[in-house]
PDB file of C-alpha atoms and ligand atoms in Angstrom:
ATOM      1  CA  MET F  24     110.326 131.529  74.687  1.00  0.00           C
ATOM      2  CA  GLU F  25     113.479 131.732  72.725  1.00  0.00           C
ATOM      3  CA  ILE F  26     116.571 130.467  74.236  1.00  0.00           C
ATOM      4  CA  THR F  27     119.757 130.862  72.146  1.00  0.00           C
ATOM      5  CA  ARG F  28     123.476 130.243  72.539  1.00  0.00           C
ATOM      6  CA  GLU F  29     123.801 133.625  74.188  1.00  0.00           C
ATOM      7  CA  ASN F  30     121.906 132.292  77.265  1.00  0.00           C
ATOM      8  CA  ARG F  31     124.540 129.625  77.629  1.00  0.00           C
ATOM      9  CA  LYS F  32     127.609 131.699  76.992  1.00  0.00           C
ATOM     10  CA  TRP F  33     128.503 131.751  80.623  1.00  0.00           C
ATOM     11  CA  LEU F  34     128.853 128.078  80.537  1.00  0.00           C
ATOM     12  CA  ASP F  35     130.605 127.846  77.252  1.00  0.00           C
ATOM     13  CA  ASP F  36     132.982 130.505  78.593  1.00  0.00           C
ATOM     14  CA  LEU F  37     134.126 128.143  81.433  1.00  0.00           C
ATOM     15  CA  GLN F  38     135.700 126.087  78.686  1.00  0.00           C
ATOM     16  CA  LEU F  39     135.111 122.797  80.726  1.00  0.00           C
ATOM     17  CA  SER F  40     136.266 119.597  79.345  1.00  0.00           C
ATOM     18  CA  HIS F  41     133.566 117.870  81.692  1.00  0.00           C
ATOM     19  CA  PRO F  42     130.156 118.586  82.908  1.00  0.00           C
ATOM     20  CA  LEU F  43     129.807 121.673  85.292  1.00  0.00           C
ATOM     21  CA  VAL F  44     130.018 120.455  88.858  1.00  0.00           C
ATOM     22  CA  ILE F  45     128.581 122.636  91.643  1.00  0.00           C
ATOM     23  CA  ALA F  46     129.172 121.143  95.014  1.00  0.00           C
ATOM     24  CA  GLY F  47     128.835 122.431  98.780  1.00  0.00           C
ATOM     25  CA  PRO F  48     126.727 122.094 101.640  1.00  0.00           C
ATOM     26  CA  CYS F  49     122.942 122.232 101.788  1.00  0.00           C
ATOM     27  CA  SER F  50     123.195 124.973 104.414  1.00  0.00           C
ATOM     28  CA  ALA F  51     126.192 127.286 105.248  1.00  0.00           C
ATOM     29  CA  GLU F  52     126.450 126.426 109.019  1.00  0.00           C
ATOM     30  CA  THR F  53     129.670 128.157 110.273  1.00  0.00           C
ATOM     31  CA  GLU F  54     132.570 129.847 108.742  1.00  0.00           C
ATOM     32  CA  GLU F  55     134.870 126.688 109.417  1.00  0.00           C
ATOM     33  CA  GLN F  56     132.594 124.413 107.680  1.00  0.00           C
ATOM     34  CA  VAL F  57     132.161 126.643 104.712  1.00  0.00           C
ATOM     35  CA  LEU F  58     136.051 127.018 104.476  1.00  0.00           C
ATOM     36  CA  GLU F  59     136.734 123.303 105.073  1.00  0.00           C
ATOM     37  CA  THR F  60     134.302 122.323 102.264  1.00  0.00           C
ATOM     38  CA  ALA F  61     135.773 124.866  99.905  1.00  0.00           C
ATOM     39  CA  HIS F  62     139.304 123.987 100.373  1.00  0.00           C
ATOM     40  CA  ALA F  63     138.630 120.192 100.000  1.00  0.00           C
ATOM     41  CA  LEU F  64     137.038 120.777  96.856  1.00  0.00           C
ATOM     42  CA  LYS F  65     139.305 123.350  95.226  1.00  0.00           C
ATOM     43  CA  ASP F  66     141.628 121.198  93.380  1.00  0.00           C
ATOM     44  CA  SER F  67     139.115 119.111  91.619  1.00  0.00           C
ATOM     45  CA  ASP F  68     136.670 119.412  88.823  1.00  0.00           C
ATOM     46  CA  VAL F  69     134.393 121.409  90.942  1.00  0.00           C
ATOM     47  CA  THR F  70     133.903 125.063  89.563  1.00  0.00           C
ATOM     48  CA  MET F  71     131.247 126.323  92.120  1.00  0.00           C
ATOM     49  CA  LEU F  72     130.647 126.178  95.782  1.00  0.00           C
ATOM     50  CA  ARG F  73     126.891 125.986  96.688  1.00  0.00           C
ATOM     51  CA  ALA F  74     125.536 126.865 100.011  1.00  0.00           C
ATOM     52  CA  GLY F  75     121.998 127.649 101.292  1.00  0.00           C
ATOM     53  CA  VAL F  76     122.127 130.884 103.466  1.00  0.00           C
ATOM     54  CA  TRP F  77     118.282 131.317 103.689  1.00  0.00           C
ATOM     55  CA  LYS F  78     116.540 127.964 103.831  1.00  0.00           C
ATOM     56  CA  PRO F  79     112.951 127.460 102.674  1.00  0.00           C
ATOM     57  CA  ARG F  80     111.529 124.784 104.904  1.00  0.00           C
ATOM     58  CA  THR F  81     108.455 122.807 104.147  1.00  0.00           C
ATOM     59  CA  ARG F  82     107.343 123.110 107.703  1.00  0.00           C
ATOM     60  CA  PRO F  83     108.181 125.574 110.447  1.00  0.00           C
ATOM     61  CA  GLY F  84     110.459 124.559 113.266  1.00  0.00           C
ATOM     62  CA  SER F  85     113.593 123.280 111.523  1.00  0.00           C
ATOM     63  CA  PHE F  86     116.766 125.054 110.698  1.00  0.00           C
ATOM     64  CA  GLU F  87     115.947 128.058 108.394  1.00  0.00           C
ATOM     65  CA  GLY F  88     119.574 129.082 107.641  1.00  0.00           C
ATOM     66  CA  VAL F  89     122.103 131.532 109.214  1.00  0.00           C
ATOM     67  CA  GLY F  90     121.117 134.183 106.888  1.00  0.00           C
ATOM     68  CA  ALA F  91     123.268 137.053 105.629  1.00  0.00           C
ATOM     69  CA  ILE F  92     126.126 136.588 108.092  1.00  0.00           C
ATOM     70  CA  ALA F  93     127.250 133.659 105.806  1.00  0.00           C
ATOM     71  CA  LEU F  94     127.834 135.731 102.942  1.00  0.00           C
ATOM     72  CA  PRO F  95     131.221 136.969 104.108  1.00  0.00           C
ATOM     73  CA  TRP F  96     132.273 133.459 104.716  1.00  0.00           C
ATOM     74  CA  LEU F  97     131.412 132.726 101.274  1.00  0.00           C
ATOM     75  CA  MET F  98     133.472 135.653  99.996  1.00  0.00           C
ATOM     76  CA  ARG F  99     136.366 134.407 101.987  1.00  0.00           C
ATOM     77  CA  ALA F 100     135.972 130.873 100.491  1.00  0.00           C
ATOM     78  CA  LYS F 101     136.053 132.450  96.898  1.00  0.00           C
ATOM     79  CA  LYS F 102     139.011 134.480  97.602  1.00  0.00           C
ATOM     80  CA  GLU F 103     141.062 131.617  99.207  1.00  0.00           C
ATOM     81  CA  THR F 104     139.993 128.871  96.509  1.00  0.00           C
ATOM     82  CA  GLY F 105     138.964 130.614  93.446  1.00  0.00           C
ATOM     83  CA  LEU F 106     135.656 128.654  93.472  1.00  0.00           C
ATOM     84  CA  GLN F 107     132.722 130.469  92.158  1.00  0.00           C
ATOM     85  CA  ILE F 108     129.852 131.021  94.631  1.00  0.00           C
ATOM     86  CA  ALA F 109     126.282 129.952  94.166  1.00  0.00           C
ATOM     87  CA  ILE F 110     123.359 130.541  96.675  1.00  0.00           C
ATOM     88  CA  GLU F 111     119.615 130.403  96.776  1.00  0.00           C
ATOM     89  CA  VAL F 112     117.376 133.479  96.744  1.00  0.00           C
ATOM     90  CA  GLY F 113     113.794 133.285  97.730  1.00  0.00           C
ATOM     91  CA  SER F 114     112.722 136.838  97.933  1.00  0.00           C
ATOM     92  CA  ALA F 115     113.359 140.297  96.630  1.00  0.00           C
ATOM     93  CA  MET F 116     114.968 141.190  99.848  1.00  0.00           C
ATOM     94  CA  HIS F 117     117.405 138.219  99.462  1.00  0.00           C
ATOM     95  CA  VAL F 118     118.401 139.493  96.062  1.00  0.00           C
ATOM     96  CA  LYS F 119     119.032 143.051  97.407  1.00  0.00           C
ATOM     97  CA  ILE F 120     121.379 141.675 100.081  1.00  0.00           C
ATOM     98  CA  ALA F 121     122.982 139.089  97.679  1.00  0.00           C
ATOM     99  CA  LEU F 122     123.780 141.735  94.995  1.00  0.00           C
ATOM    100  CA  GLN F 123     125.942 143.593  97.625  1.00  0.00           C
ATOM    101  CA  TYR F 124     128.314 140.682  97.435  1.00  0.00           C
ATOM    102  CA  ASP F 125     130.501 139.205  94.465  1.00  0.00           C
ATOM    103  CA  ILE F 126     128.155 136.158  94.231  1.00  0.00           C
ATOM    104  CA  ASP F 127     128.415 134.447  90.741  1.00  0.00           C
ATOM    105  CA  VAL F 128     125.251 132.427  90.746  1.00  0.00           C
ATOM    106  CA  LEU F 129     121.873 132.791  92.264  1.00  0.00           C
ATOM    107  CA  TRP F 130     119.307 129.986  92.096  1.00  0.00           C
ATOM    108  CA  LEU F 131     115.592 129.973  92.727  1.00  0.00           C
ATOM    109  CA  GLY F 132     114.512 126.900  94.770  1.00  0.00           C
ATOM    110  CA  ALA F 133     111.562 124.593  94.148  1.00  0.00           C
ATOM    111  CA  ARG F 134     109.471 126.189  96.661  1.00  0.00           C
ATOM    112  CA  THR F 135     109.898 129.480  94.948  1.00  0.00           C
ATOM    113  CA  THR F 136     109.575 128.600  91.310  1.00  0.00           C
ATOM    114  CA  VAL F 137     105.976 127.429  92.180  1.00  0.00           C
ATOM    115  CA  ASN F 138     104.822 131.081  93.036  1.00  0.00           C
ATOM    116  CA  PRO F 139     104.683 133.347  89.970  1.00  0.00           C
ATOM    117  CA  PHE F 140     104.256 136.466  92.191  1.00  0.00           C
ATOM    118  CA  LEU F 141     107.437 135.702  94.002  1.00  0.00           C
ATOM    119  CA  VAL F 142     109.260 134.711  90.797  1.00  0.00           C
ATOM    120  CA  GLN F 143     108.132 138.173  89.291  1.00  0.00           C
ATOM    121  CA  GLU F 144     109.382 140.138  92.253  1.00  0.00           C
ATOM    122  CA  ILE F 145     112.707 138.328  92.306  1.00  0.00           C
ATOM    123  CA  ALA F 146     113.128 138.812  88.511  1.00  0.00           C
ATOM    124  CA  GLU F 147     112.380 142.377  88.950  1.00  0.00           C
ATOM    125  CA  ALA F 148     114.947 142.803  91.854  1.00  0.00           C
ATOM    126  CA  LEU F 149     117.526 140.992  89.480  1.00  0.00           C
ATOM    127  CA  ASN F 150     116.616 143.255  86.541  1.00  0.00           C
ATOM    128  CA  GLY F 151     119.534 143.423  83.906  1.00  0.00           C
ATOM    129  CA  THR F 152     121.995 141.496  86.111  1.00  0.00           C
ATOM    130  CA  ASP F 153     124.770 139.782  84.402  1.00  0.00           C
ATOM    131  CA  LYS F 154     124.870 137.125  87.205  1.00  0.00           C
ATOM    132  CA  VAL F 155     123.983 133.583  86.280  1.00  0.00           C
ATOM    133  CA  VAL F 156     120.527 132.825  87.326  1.00  0.00           C
ATOM    134  CA  LEU F 157     119.387 128.969  87.610  1.00  0.00           C
ATOM    135  CA  VAL F 158     115.830 128.063  88.121  1.00  0.00           C
ATOM    136  CA  LYS F 159     115.044 124.652  89.971  1.00  0.00           C
ATOM    137  CA  ASN F 160     111.914 123.066  88.839  1.00  0.00           C
ATOM    138  CA  PRO F 161     108.878 123.605  90.896  1.00  0.00           C
ATOM    139  CA  VAL F 162     107.961 121.073  93.600  1.00  0.00           C
ATOM    140  CA  ASN F 163     105.148 119.651  91.380  1.00  0.00           C
ATOM    141  CA  PRO F 164     105.772 118.183  87.802  1.00  0.00           C
ATOM    142  CA  ASP F 165     104.640 121.148  85.883  1.00  0.00           C
ATOM    143  CA  LEU F 166     106.840 121.960  82.899  1.00  0.00           C
ATOM    144  CA  SER F 167     105.104 125.237  82.080  1.00  0.00           C
ATOM    145  CA  LEU F 168     105.390 126.669  85.583  1.00  0.00           C
ATOM    146  CA  TRP F 169     109.041 125.880  85.437  1.00  0.00           C
ATOM    147  CA  LEU F 170     109.482 127.523  81.941  1.00  0.00           C
ATOM    148  CA  GLY F 171     107.351 130.366  83.049  1.00  0.00           C
ATOM    149  CA  ALA F 172     109.764 131.250  85.764  1.00  0.00           C
ATOM    150  CA  VAL F 173     112.637 131.396  83.258  1.00  0.00           C
ATOM    151  CA  GLU F 174     110.462 133.496  81.034  1.00  0.00           C
ATOM    152  CA  ARG F 175     109.933 135.927  83.711  1.00  0.00           C
ATOM    153  CA  LEU F 176     113.689 136.248  84.156  1.00  0.00           C
ATOM    154  CA  GLN F 177     114.352 136.747  80.453  1.00  0.00           C
ATOM    155  CA  ALA F 178     111.590 139.352  80.337  1.00  0.00           C
ATOM    156  CA  GLN F 179     113.810 141.381  82.988  1.00  0.00           C
ATOM    157  CA  GLY F 180     116.828 141.200  80.726  1.00  0.00           C
ATOM    158  CA  ILE F 181     118.559 138.372  82.393  1.00  0.00           C
ATOM    159  CA  LYS F 182     120.580 136.562  79.890  1.00  0.00           C
ATOM    160  CA  ASN F 183     122.877 134.065  81.748  1.00  0.00           C
ATOM    161  CA  LEU F 184     120.318 131.336  82.528  1.00  0.00           C
ATOM    162  CA  GLY F 185     119.935 127.638  83.275  1.00  0.00           C
ATOM    163  CA  VAL F 186     117.596 125.268  84.972  1.00  0.00           C
ATOM    164  CA  ILE F 187     118.217 122.603  87.767  1.00  0.00           C
ATOM    165  CA  HIS F 188     116.251 119.367  87.795  1.00  0.00           C
ATOM    166  CA  ARG F 189     115.716 118.153  91.405  1.00  0.00           C
ATOM    167  CA  GLY F 190     112.750 115.886  91.026  1.00  0.00           C
ATOM    168  CA  PHE F 191     108.984 116.267  91.995  1.00  0.00           C
ATOM    169  CA  SER F 192     107.136 115.632  95.059  1.00  0.00           C
ATOM    170  CA  THR F 193     104.905 112.613  95.483  1.00  0.00           C
ATOM    171  CA  TYR F 194     102.247 111.907  98.019  1.00  0.00           C
ATOM    172  CA  ARG F 195     102.999 108.300  98.456  1.00  0.00           C
ATOM    173  CA  LYS F 196     106.646 107.601  99.145  1.00  0.00           C
ATOM    174  CA  THR F 197     108.926 105.810  96.478  1.00  0.00           C
ATOM    175  CA  ASP F 198     112.704 105.130  96.578  1.00  0.00           C
ATOM    176  CA  TYR F 199     113.255 108.810  95.835  1.00  0.00           C
ATOM    177  CA  ARG F 200     112.755 111.911  98.029  1.00  0.00           C
ATOM    178  CA  ASN F 201     111.631 113.580  94.876  1.00  0.00           C
ATOM    179  CA  ASN F 202     110.581 111.412  91.839  1.00  0.00           C
ATOM    180  CA  PRO F 203     112.932 112.247  88.976  1.00  0.00           C
ATOM    181  CA  GLN F 204     110.207 111.914  86.262  1.00  0.00           C
ATOM    182  CA  TRP F 205     113.151 112.087  83.692  1.00  0.00           C
ATOM    183  CA  GLN F 206     110.639 112.608  80.838  1.00  0.00           C
ATOM    184  CA  ILE F 207     110.122 116.166  82.074  1.00  0.00           C
ATOM    185  CA  PRO F 208     113.700 117.368  81.691  1.00  0.00           C
ATOM    186  CA  ILE F 209     114.010 115.373  78.601  1.00  0.00           C
ATOM    187  CA  ASP F 210     111.093 117.333  77.073  1.00  0.00           C
ATOM    188  CA  LEU F 211     112.568 120.602  78.439  1.00  0.00           C
ATOM    189  CA  LYS F 212     115.904 119.876  76.748  1.00  0.00           C
ATOM    190  CA  SER F 213     114.422 118.996  73.382  1.00  0.00           C
ATOM    191  CA  LYS F 214     112.402 122.137  73.362  1.00  0.00           C
ATOM    192  CA  HIS F 215     115.282 124.354  74.618  1.00  0.00           C
ATOM    193  CA  PRO F 216     118.548 122.657  73.788  1.00  0.00           C
ATOM    194  CA  ASP F 217     120.606 125.735  74.583  1.00  0.00           C
ATOM    195  CA  LEU F 218     119.190 126.166  78.106  1.00  0.00           C
ATOM    196  CA  PRO F 219     121.901 124.660  80.489  1.00  0.00           C
ATOM    197  CA  LEU F 220     120.330 121.649  82.302  1.00  0.00           C
ATOM    198  CA  ILE F 221     121.757 120.657  85.624  1.00  0.00           C
ATOM    199  CA  CYS F 222     120.917 117.732  87.719  1.00  0.00           C
ATOM    200  CA  ASP F 223     120.579 117.948  91.535  1.00  0.00           C
ATOM    201  CA  PRO F 224     120.774 114.113  92.621  1.00  0.00           C
ATOM    202  CA  SER F 225     120.884 115.269  96.278  1.00  0.00           C
ATOM    203  CA  HIS F 226     117.202 116.362  96.543  1.00  0.00           C
ATOM    204  CA  ILE F 227     116.045 113.681  93.951  1.00  0.00           C
ATOM    205  CA  THR F 228     117.245 110.790  95.943  1.00  0.00           C
ATOM    206  CA  GLY F 229     117.385 112.205  99.650  1.00  0.00           C
ATOM    207  CA  ASN F 230     119.913 109.349 100.153  1.00  0.00           C
ATOM    208  CA  ARG F 231     123.619 109.543  99.650  1.00  0.00           C
ATOM    209  CA  GLU F 232     123.882 105.854  98.553  1.00  0.00           C
ATOM    210  CA  MET F 233     121.924 106.731  95.469  1.00  0.00           C
ATOM    211  CA  ILE F 234     123.863 109.804  94.505  1.00  0.00           C
ATOM    212  CA  PHE F 235     126.138 108.164  91.947  1.00  0.00           C
ATOM    213  CA  ASP F 236     123.461 106.262  89.992  1.00  0.00           C
ATOM    214  CA  VAL F 237     121.433 109.545  89.561  1.00  0.00           C
ATOM    215  CA  CYS F 238     124.496 111.419  88.409  1.00  0.00           C
ATOM    216  CA  GLN F 239     125.231 108.823  85.938  1.00  0.00           C
ATOM    217  CA  THR F 240     121.700 108.786  84.524  1.00  0.00           C
ATOM    218  CA  ALA F 241     121.823 112.529  84.020  1.00  0.00           C
ATOM    219  CA  LEU F 242     125.169 112.482  82.239  1.00  0.00           C
ATOM    220  CA  ASP F 243     123.912 109.610  80.089  1.00  0.00           C
ATOM    221  CA  LEU F 244     120.853 111.997  79.362  1.00  0.00           C
ATOM    222  CA  ARG F 245     123.364 114.710  78.405  1.00  0.00           C
ATOM    223  CA  PHE F 246     122.766 117.179  81.114  1.00  0.00           C
ATOM    224  CA  ASP F 247     125.191 119.919  81.218  1.00  0.00           C
ATOM    225  CA  GLY F 248     126.142 119.511  84.868  1.00  0.00           C
ATOM    226  CA  LEU F 249     125.458 118.430  88.444  1.00  0.00           C
ATOM    227  CA  MET F 250     124.893 120.188  91.751  1.00  0.00           C
ATOM    228  CA  VAL F 251     125.730 117.875  94.568  1.00  0.00           C
ATOM    229  CA  GLU F 252     125.327 118.562  98.399  1.00  0.00           C
ATOM    230  CA  THR F 253     128.679 118.092 100.041  1.00  0.00           C
ATOM    231  CA  HIS F 254     129.521 118.372 103.679  1.00  0.00           C
ATOM    232  CA  PRO F 255     132.569 117.632 105.831  1.00  0.00           C
ATOM    233  CA  THR F 256     130.474 115.613 108.259  1.00  0.00           C
ATOM    234  CA  PRO F 257     127.384 114.874 106.532  1.00  0.00           C
ATOM    235  CA  GLU F 258     125.722 113.006 109.416  1.00  0.00           C
ATOM    236  CA  GLN F 259     126.074 116.123 111.587  1.00  0.00           C
ATOM    237  CA  ALA F 260     124.643 118.486 108.919  1.00  0.00           C
ATOM    238  CA  TRP F 261     121.861 120.910 110.286  1.00  0.00           C
ATOM    239  CA  SER F 262     119.821 120.090 107.210  1.00  0.00           C
ATOM    240  CA  ASP F 263     119.465 117.320 104.634  1.00  0.00           C
ATOM    241  CA  ALA F 264     121.962 115.122 106.615  1.00  0.00           C
ATOM    242  CA  ALA F 265     120.916 111.712 104.863  1.00  0.00           C
ATOM    243  CA  GLN F 266     121.596 112.833 101.281  1.00  0.00           C
ATOM    244  CA  GLN F 267     124.925 114.906 101.766  1.00  0.00           C
ATOM    245  CA  ILE F 268     128.294 113.309 100.820  1.00  0.00           C
ATOM    246  CA  THR F 269     131.853 114.278 101.793  1.00  0.00           C
ATOM    247  CA  PRO F 270     134.058 116.102  99.473  1.00  0.00           C
ATOM    248  CA  SER F 271     136.362 113.116  99.145  1.00  0.00           C
ATOM    249  CA  THR F 272     133.253 111.033  98.085  1.00  0.00           C
ATOM    250  CA  MET F 273     132.302 113.708  95.727  1.00  0.00           C
ATOM    251  CA  ILE F 274     135.843 113.827  93.929  1.00  0.00           C
ATOM    252  CA  GLN F 275     135.653 109.911  93.773  1.00  0.00           C
ATOM    253  CA  ILE F 276     132.196 109.982  92.152  1.00  0.00           C
ATOM    254  CA  MET F 277     133.595 112.571  89.545  1.00  0.00           C
ATOM    255  CA  GLU F 278     136.431 110.216  88.751  1.00  0.00           C
ATOM    256  CA  ASP F 279     134.127 107.214  88.571  1.00  0.00           C
ATOM    257  CA  LEU F 280     131.260 108.729  86.292  1.00  0.00           C
ATOM    258  CA  ARG F 281     131.381 107.687  82.746  1.00  0.00           C
ATOM    259  CA  ILE F 282     131.500 111.043  80.780  1.00  0.00           C
ATOM    260  CA  ARG F 283     131.022 111.373  77.047  1.00  0.00           C
ATOM    261  CA  LYS F 284     134.216 113.446  76.596  1.00  0.00           C
ATOM    262  CA  LYS F 285     132.921 114.330  72.992  1.00  0.00           C
ATOM    263  CA  ASP F 286     130.181 116.275  74.505  1.00  0.00           C
ATOM    264  CA  PHE F 287     132.337 118.732  76.326  1.00  0.00           C
TER     265      PHE F 287
HETATM  266  C1  LIG S   4     118.544 123.082  98.378  1.00  0.00           C
HETATM  267  O1  LIG S   4     119.094 123.280  97.391  1.00  0.00           O
HETATM  268  O2  LIG S   4     119.006 123.004  99.541  1.00  0.00           O
HETATM  269  C2  LIG S   4     117.048 122.992  98.452  1.00  0.00           C
HETATM  270  C3  LIG S   4     116.246 123.606  99.375  1.00  0.00           C
HETATM  271  O3  LIG S   4     116.574 122.565  97.263  1.00  0.00           O
HETATM  272  P1  LIG S   4     115.184 122.440  96.727  1.00  0.00           P
HETATM  273  O4  LIG S   4     114.755 123.867  96.472  1.00  0.00           O
HETATM  274  O5  LIG S   4     115.419 121.670  95.335  1.00  0.00           O
HETATM  275  O6  LIG S   4     114.262 121.626  97.562  1.00  0.00           O
HETATM  276 MN1  LIG S   5     119.176 120.733 100.704  1.00  0.00          MN
END
């Protein structure tokens, strides 16, 4: 796989003087929740609002997302705040629906990246898109499977690419929800230095108290950005309540992080 500066042009064109920050709720829940989050983040270093619309859950029976009704809410948030919009797609059908809206970034989740057939279908549904497509690592610590998903997108003419490190499942419980195994993103970065690399401390930690430290580690390792789950009332979130932080905590974290300015 050949990744060149062309693949990171979308990020360079943002001309940020700091790492890219994508923030927003695990799940879009209501129009009010989406708008409240977006307005609270709009005058900060956050560039993109994330929200899960379709939620891939490990086991059935928990909240699976409100679905496509959230897309107009996100469009309203974009219009009112100027934030770019990022959502997860997990099937070719999701892609077809999402492409009817002015969504800026689509990402593949960890439970999608593990499945080459699904990735292939999504890549074909995205054929030639100039939207930014980000690929989370698969749930298991398999760098080839992660890169394979990026290759499938590239083969469909998708140029605006990036990857998101969200840690890896373990059977035995550790302090992390998903073990970061930092060596894997470090290897990826050394093989493909022009592939934008974003850290998701929310799914790595599963715990809001640990978010800051993982953000700092990622920046020390020269990641290009962060994706952090942010909710107006995290304890009441419909998914991933333990790991979400408020917009004001997010803004405080961005102020407190040590950033190597010369890198940006
Ligand atoms: C999410 O971003 O809310 C999500 C489901 O993440 P992951 O695919 O990393 O588990
Ligand atoms: Mn989540």
